[in-house]
């Protein structure tokens, strides 16, 4: 059994050092002694955590700042991507589209990314190496941007107009030159829904804009088709409280029935893009529930009415089969006693007035009546046209579990399981999205699933009104809003609307809803729809064996105990993370305030997801870890571990020469094993693991590294080293040619990259394999980023000719070459060492969405090395590739080790899978 597992809680260095000597080979001993000496000179770990004075790091937004705004069509990338046009011109006003319905106004608007272009030396050289040269210079019309979804009540249309005005959406957004008040008078906004006709004059008067009317049905269908094709987790089933996302194959989408439940209901048979027919509808819809409900219960808002239903018992209102049959089932025709025979039927036979009925019961009866009715008519229409799939949209649904269950039950019951009811996460925004898509040249249709990333920032206003006040202008306002939000804290962490009773009553439908909490989640905190980032530079990793079946996450958070465990881990880590984040910004008052807001925001997300794990789409551990990083960025913490990373890089670089010397004295076989051991051992430097962070208080970086290496005992928990060795060194006389190009997905800064992955890269280079270091585009914990790597490599190259020549060949030492007296003027004979960014800012990696740079680098690669827990365990442990793949990680969590590998914390994984 490998390693440190015997005493996970007692890894104090003093205790271990005796054993260290016992376990280590003589070679190792001398390395360690030297390392230790160096470390003493360093003064070891600890010290000031604040950023070094004068260090300037550009504040940036989130993942999509992969330089999208200055993207270029380069080389043959042009063939692959059709031109994608989105409005980038400040005089192009297609930033906003509206759907003005009888009850609600829906807005979809587009915002551009800030110009984040950093044409750094790394990017330039990578482009040259990978044939992504700037030669074919032609700008994309703006590619990247974000789509926002907002709604208002139609009866409060002035709030909507104020919102548009304050954000200057009718003039192309606040950044537009027209935004300062110089009215052009010709602005045109696409609008659909009846209100596009009804409020034409109001929009002209208040905003000076003309509404360009688009057909409502066209828009609904265009919106639905887009969502179903482009958003991975858009459609889901909802049965008996269970929400399950449905993977829709874009090539097998049609035909389907679209049922939009707004004020009224439309039923549309959809056969293709723009090919549809409105086959039916009903006037008994969302408006009926809200209107009749308001009259009968005196509720002031739709949500109040819906919330009432959760405490209702419809048996006091509805006439059941049992009421008619003296408590018996009417089994001959398959009706149970509890089946509703007649909605509201009981109210005729009793001498009661409206006041004698509980509003809760009335609301529930009404909700059931309308939902069943719609479900039934939908089924009949599906039957009429032989359609198996019915998608329900419209805001009547409002993500309400009971409503969805009732509709699903009706469809299931009447179709005897033949037809399937599905719901859409963007439920009520179909029309508005369709109107947005009706702008010419928006290019949305051309975007593919992997080019869209959904994010869930805090405080995106959903409705106007008292809770939010005016739209949030800047971060400061957002923080203030967060502070207020917390005072209304029950709303943000309110329990899920409800889960229906465990079973049905047989044939007739559900029993009274079983409410897990009496309050309905407020509209404001129902953050089920995020902001949609459009990132055309993302690509599917070409070496995935089967992208269709690829699932990045190893751990299934659908398991409630798993979910609870990881939520606890993340919550417990929060104070320390906030501390690091605030320290990284010099502990200013501003940083403290932002730190506080970040903690609140992230906790709110966790609370929300704990209640409804599928609220933001299918939830995996990778999503949670990425959300944490995104949330930090939202509150402008650019790089919380910056100074820690710097310190660990320096300490490790100082001992690198000794390590290299030691390695070079070994024979080939020992060397390869030592290098792999080195990677595994150095992966212990992980500031995301609680156990490891506790360790760091017990010793210096080098002491811990030394101890970790001494504990490397084979066989590892997963140990395919011999197989890997055979591929690398061959057996006997049988030698295999070296790999042509290796992609090394690197993980942490400090020892991990410097003493682990770089020496391994060097070995590959020596053997004639090109090496591409694949690193994060944006910081995540203490992971090394692609921006940071060239400097680290340059520093390492000072001590190593192999690295220097390879880095030169890979164009990594652009500056260093000018300064270095050692650099040779002549042409380098070395294979290149390159760096590419992976396209993400998370400790994990979803290989369905990587940078185009990485996708290009993958073309010639025949070996992938994935390193670290995030990239090789939490994600991708089970991923299959078209080429040889080596997965290396130290397991730094006891529970994961037990569950996944039946092992212990600090066990190691060396999983080698040759190309099949
Ligand atoms: N906050 C809300 N205010 C009013 N109605 C709401 C609200 N949330 C959900 N609804 C329901 O959604 C229906 C409107 O759905 P929607 O798809 O926007 O249709 P429309 O375009 O006809 O306004 C309302 O009739 C009501 O049943
Ligand atoms: C966030 C991480 C995936 C980073 O690990 P790495 O990829 O750096 O090896 C890992 O630290 C982790 O899973 N941490 C949470 C578990 C814990 O604290 O035990
Ligand atoms: Mn990491």
Coordinates of N, CA, C and O in Angstrom, one line a residue, residues 775-846:
X775 N -1.9 24.8 -19.4 CA -2.2 25.3 -18.0 C -3.4 26.2 -18.1 O -3.9 26.6 -19.2
X776 N -3.9 26.5 -16.9 CA -5.1 27.3 -16.8 C -5.0 28.7 -17.5 O -4.0 29.3 -17.5
X777 N -6.1 29.1 -18.1 CA -6.2 30.5 -18.6 C -6.3 31.5 -17.5 O -5.8 32.6 -17.6
X778 N -7.0 31.1 -16.5 CA -7.3 32.0 -15.3 C -6.9 31.3 -14.0 O -6.9 30.0 -14.0
X779 N -6.5 32.0 -13.0 CA -6.1 31.4 -11.8 C -7.3 30.6 -11.1 O -8.4 30.9 -11.3
X780 N -6.9 29.6 -10.4 CA -7.8 28.8 -9.6 C -7.0 28.2 -8.5 O -6.0 27.5 -8.8
X781 N -7.3 28.5 -7.3 CA -6.5 28.1 -6.1 C -5.0 28.4 -6.4 O -4.7 29.5 -6.9
X782 N -4.1 27.4 -6.2 CA -2.7 27.7 -6.4 C -2.3 27.1 -7.8 O -1.1 26.8 -7.9
X783 N -3.2 26.9 -8.7 CA -2.8 26.3 -10.0 C -2.0 27.3 -10.7 O -2.2 28.5 -10.7
X784 N -1.0 26.8 -11.4 CA -0.2 27.7 -12.3 C -1.0 28.0 -13.5 O -1.7 27.2 -14.0
X785 N -0.8 29.3 -14.0 CA -1.6 29.7 -15.2 C -0.6 29.7 -16.4 O 0.6 29.8 -16.2
X786 N -1.2 29.8 -17.5 CA -0.4 29.8 -18.8 C 0.4 31.1 -18.8 O 1.5 31.1 -19.4
X787 N -0.2 32.2 -18.3 CA 0.6 33.4 -18.3 C 1.8 33.4 -17.4 O 2.8 34.0 -17.7
X788 N 1.7 32.6 -16.3 CA 2.9 32.5 -15.4 C 4.0 31.6 -15.9 O 5.1 31.7 -15.5
X789 N 3.6 30.6 -16.7 CA 4.6 29.6 -17.0 C 5.9 30.0 -17.7 O 6.9 29.6 -17.4
X790 N 5.8 30.9 -18.7 CA 7.0 31.3 -19.4 C 8.1 31.8 -18.5 O 9.3 31.5 -18.7
X791 N 7.7 32.6 -17.5 CA 8.7 33.1 -16.6 C 9.3 32.0 -15.7 O 10.5 31.9 -15.4
X792 N 8.5 31.0 -15.3 CA 9.0 29.9 -14.5 C 9.9 29.0 -15.4 O 11.0 28.7 -14.9
X793 N 9.5 28.8 -16.6 CA 10.4 28.0 -17.5 C 11.7 28.8 -17.8 O 12.8 28.2 -17.8
X794 N 11.6 30.1 -18.0 CA 12.8 30.8 -18.2 C 13.8 30.7 -17.0 O 15.0 30.6 -17.2
X795 N 13.2 30.8 -15.9 CA 14.0 30.7 -14.7 C 14.7 29.3 -14.6 O 15.9 29.2 -14.3
X796 N 13.9 28.3 -14.8 CA 14.4 26.9 -14.8 C 15.4 26.7 -15.9 O 16.4 26.0 -15.7
X797 N 15.2 27.3 -17.0 CA 16.1 27.1 -18.2 C 17.5 27.7 -17.9 O 18.5 27.3 -18.5
X798 N 17.6 28.6 -16.9 CA 18.9 29.1 -16.6 C 19.8 28.0 -16.0 O 21.0 28.1 -16.0
X799 N 19.2 27.0 -15.5 CA 20.0 25.9 -14.9 C 20.0 24.6 -15.8 O 20.5 23.6 -15.4
X800 N 19.4 24.7 -16.9 CA 19.3 23.5 -17.7 C 19.3 23.8 -19.2 O 18.4 24.4 -19.7
X801 N 20.3 23.2 -19.9 CA 20.4 23.4 -21.3 C 19.3 22.9 -22.1 O 18.8 23.5 -23.1
X802 N 18.9 21.7 -21.7 CA 17.8 21.0 -22.4 C 16.5 21.9 -22.4 O 15.9 22.1 -23.5
X803 N 16.2 22.3 -21.2 CA 15.0 23.2 -21.1 C 15.2 24.5 -21.9 O 14.3 25.0 -22.5
X804 N 16.4 25.0 -21.8 CA 16.6 26.3 -22.5 C 16.5 26.2 -24.0 O 15.8 27.0 -24.6
X805 N 17.1 25.2 -24.5 CA 17.0 25.0 -26.0 C 15.6 24.7 -26.5 O 15.1 25.3 -27.4
X806 N 14.9 23.9 -25.7 CA 13.6 23.5 -26.0 C 12.6 24.8 -25.9 O 11.8 25.0 -26.7
X807 N 12.9 25.5 -24.8 CA 12.0 26.7 -24.6 C 12.3 27.7 -25.7 O 11.4 28.4 -26.2
X808 N 13.5 27.8 -26.1 CA 13.9 28.7 -27.2 C 13.2 28.3 -28.5 O 12.6 29.0 -29.2
X809 N 13.3 27.0 -28.7 CA 12.7 26.4 -29.9 C 11.2 26.6 -29.9 O 10.6 26.8 -31.0
X810 N 10.6 26.6 -28.7 CA 9.2 26.8 -28.6 C 8.8 28.3 -28.5 O 7.6 28.6 -28.3
X811 N 9.8 29.1 -28.6 CA 9.5 30.6 -28.6 C 9.1 31.1 -27.3 O 8.5 32.1 -27.1
X812 N 9.5 30.3 -26.2 CA 9.1 30.8 -24.9 C 10.0 31.8 -24.3 O 9.6 32.5 -23.3
X813 N 11.2 31.9 -24.8 CA 12.2 32.7 -24.2 C 12.4 34.0 -25.0 O 13.5 34.4 -25.2
X814 N 11.4 34.6 -25.5 CA 11.5 35.7 -26.4 C 12.3 36.8 -25.7 O 13.3 37.3 -26.2
X815 N 12.0 37.2 -24.5 CA 12.7 38.2 -23.8 C 14.1 37.6 -23.3 O 15.1 38.3 -23.4
X816 N 14.0 36.4 -22.7 CA 15.2 35.9 -22.1 C 16.3 35.7 -23.2 O 17.5 35.9 -22.9
X817 N 15.9 35.5 -24.4 CA 16.9 35.3 -25.5 C 17.7 36.5 -25.7 O 18.9 36.5 -25.9
X818 N 17.0 37.7 -25.6 CA 17.7 38.9 -25.8 C 18.7 39.2 -24.7 O 19.8 39.6 -24.9
X819 N 18.3 38.8 -23.5 CA 19.1 39.1 -22.3 C 20.2 38.1 -22.1 O 21.2 38.4 -21.5
X820 N 19.9 36.9 -22.5 CA 20.8 35.8 -22.1 C 22.1 35.8 -22.9 O 22.1 35.7 -24.2
X821 N 23.2 35.8 -22.2 CA 24.5 35.8 -22.9 C 24.7 34.4 -23.4 O 25.5 34.2 -24.3
X822 N 24.1 33.4 -22.8 CA 24.3 32.0 -23.1 C 23.6 31.6 -24.4 O 23.8 30.5 -24.9
X823 N 22.6 32.4 -24.8 CA 21.8 31.9 -25.9 C 22.6 31.8 -27.2 O 23.3 32.7 -27.5
X824 N 22.3 30.8 -27.9 CA 23.1 30.6 -29.1 C 22.3 31.3 -30.2 O 21.1 31.3 -30.3
X825 N 23.1 31.9 -31.1 CA 22.4 32.6 -32.2 C 21.9 31.7 -33.3 O 20.9 31.9 -34.0
X826 N 22.6 30.5 -33.4 CA 22.2 29.6 -34.4 C 20.9 28.9 -34.3 O 20.2 29.1 -33.2
X827 N 20.5 28.2 -35.3 CA 19.2 27.5 -35.2 C 19.2 26.4 -34.2 O 20.2 25.6 -34.1
X828 N 18.2 26.3 -33.4 CA 18.1 25.3 -32.3 C 17.8 24.0 -33.0 O 16.9 23.9 -33.8
X829 N 18.5 22.9 -32.5 CA 18.1 21.6 -33.0 C 17.2 20.9 -32.1 O 16.8 19.8 -32.3
X830 N 16.8 21.5 -31.0 CA 15.9 20.9 -30.0 C 14.5 20.8 -30.5 O 14.0 21.6 -31.3
X831 N 13.8 19.8 -29.9 CA 12.3 19.8 -30.1 C 11.8 20.9 -29.2 O 12.4 21.2 -28.2
X832 N 10.7 21.5 -29.6 CA 10.2 22.6 -28.8 C 9.4 22.3 -27.5 O 8.8 21.2 -27.4
X833 N 9.5 23.2 -26.6 CA 8.7 23.2 -25.4 C 7.8 24.4 -25.5 O 8.2 25.5 -25.7
X834 N 6.5 24.1 -25.4 CA 5.5 25.2 -25.6 C 4.6 25.3 -24.4 O 4.5 24.3 -23.6
X835 N 3.8 26.4 -24.4 CA 2.8 26.5 -23.3 C 1.5 26.9 -24.0 O 1.5 27.8 -24.9
X836 N 0.4 26.3 -23.7 CA -0.9 26.7 -24.2 C -1.8 26.8 -23.0 O -1.7 26.1 -22.0
X837 N -2.8 27.7 -23.2 CA -3.8 27.8 -22.1 C -4.9 26.8 -22.4 O -5.2 26.5 -23.6
X838 N -5.6 26.4 -21.3 CA -6.6 25.3 -21.5 C -8.0 25.9 -21.7 O -8.9 25.2 -22.1
X839 N -8.2 27.2 -21.5 CA -9.5 27.8 -21.7 C -10.3 27.9 -20.5 O -11.5 28.3 -20.5
X840 N -9.8 27.4 -19.3 CA -10.6 27.5 -18.1 C -9.9 28.1 -16.9 O -8.7 28.2 -16.9
X841 N -10.7 28.3 -15.9 CA -10.2 28.9 -14.7 C -10.7 28.1 -13.5 O -11.4 28.7 -12.7
X842 N -10.4 26.9 -13.5 CA -11.0 26.0 -12.5 C -9.9 24.9 -12.1 O -9.1 24.6 -13.0
X843 N -10.0 24.3 -11.0 CA -9.1 23.2 -10.7 C -9.4 21.9 -11.5 O -8.6 21.0 -11.5
X844 N -10.6 21.9 -12.1 CA -10.9 20.7 -12.9 C -11.0 21.1 -14.4 O -10.8 22.3 -14.7
X845 N -11.2 20.2 -15.2 CA -11.3 20.5 -16.6 C -12.3 19.7 -17.3 O -12.4 18.5 -17.2
X846 N -13.2 20.4 -18.0 CA -14.2 19.8 -18.9 C -13.7 19.8 -20.3 O -13.6 20.9 -20.9

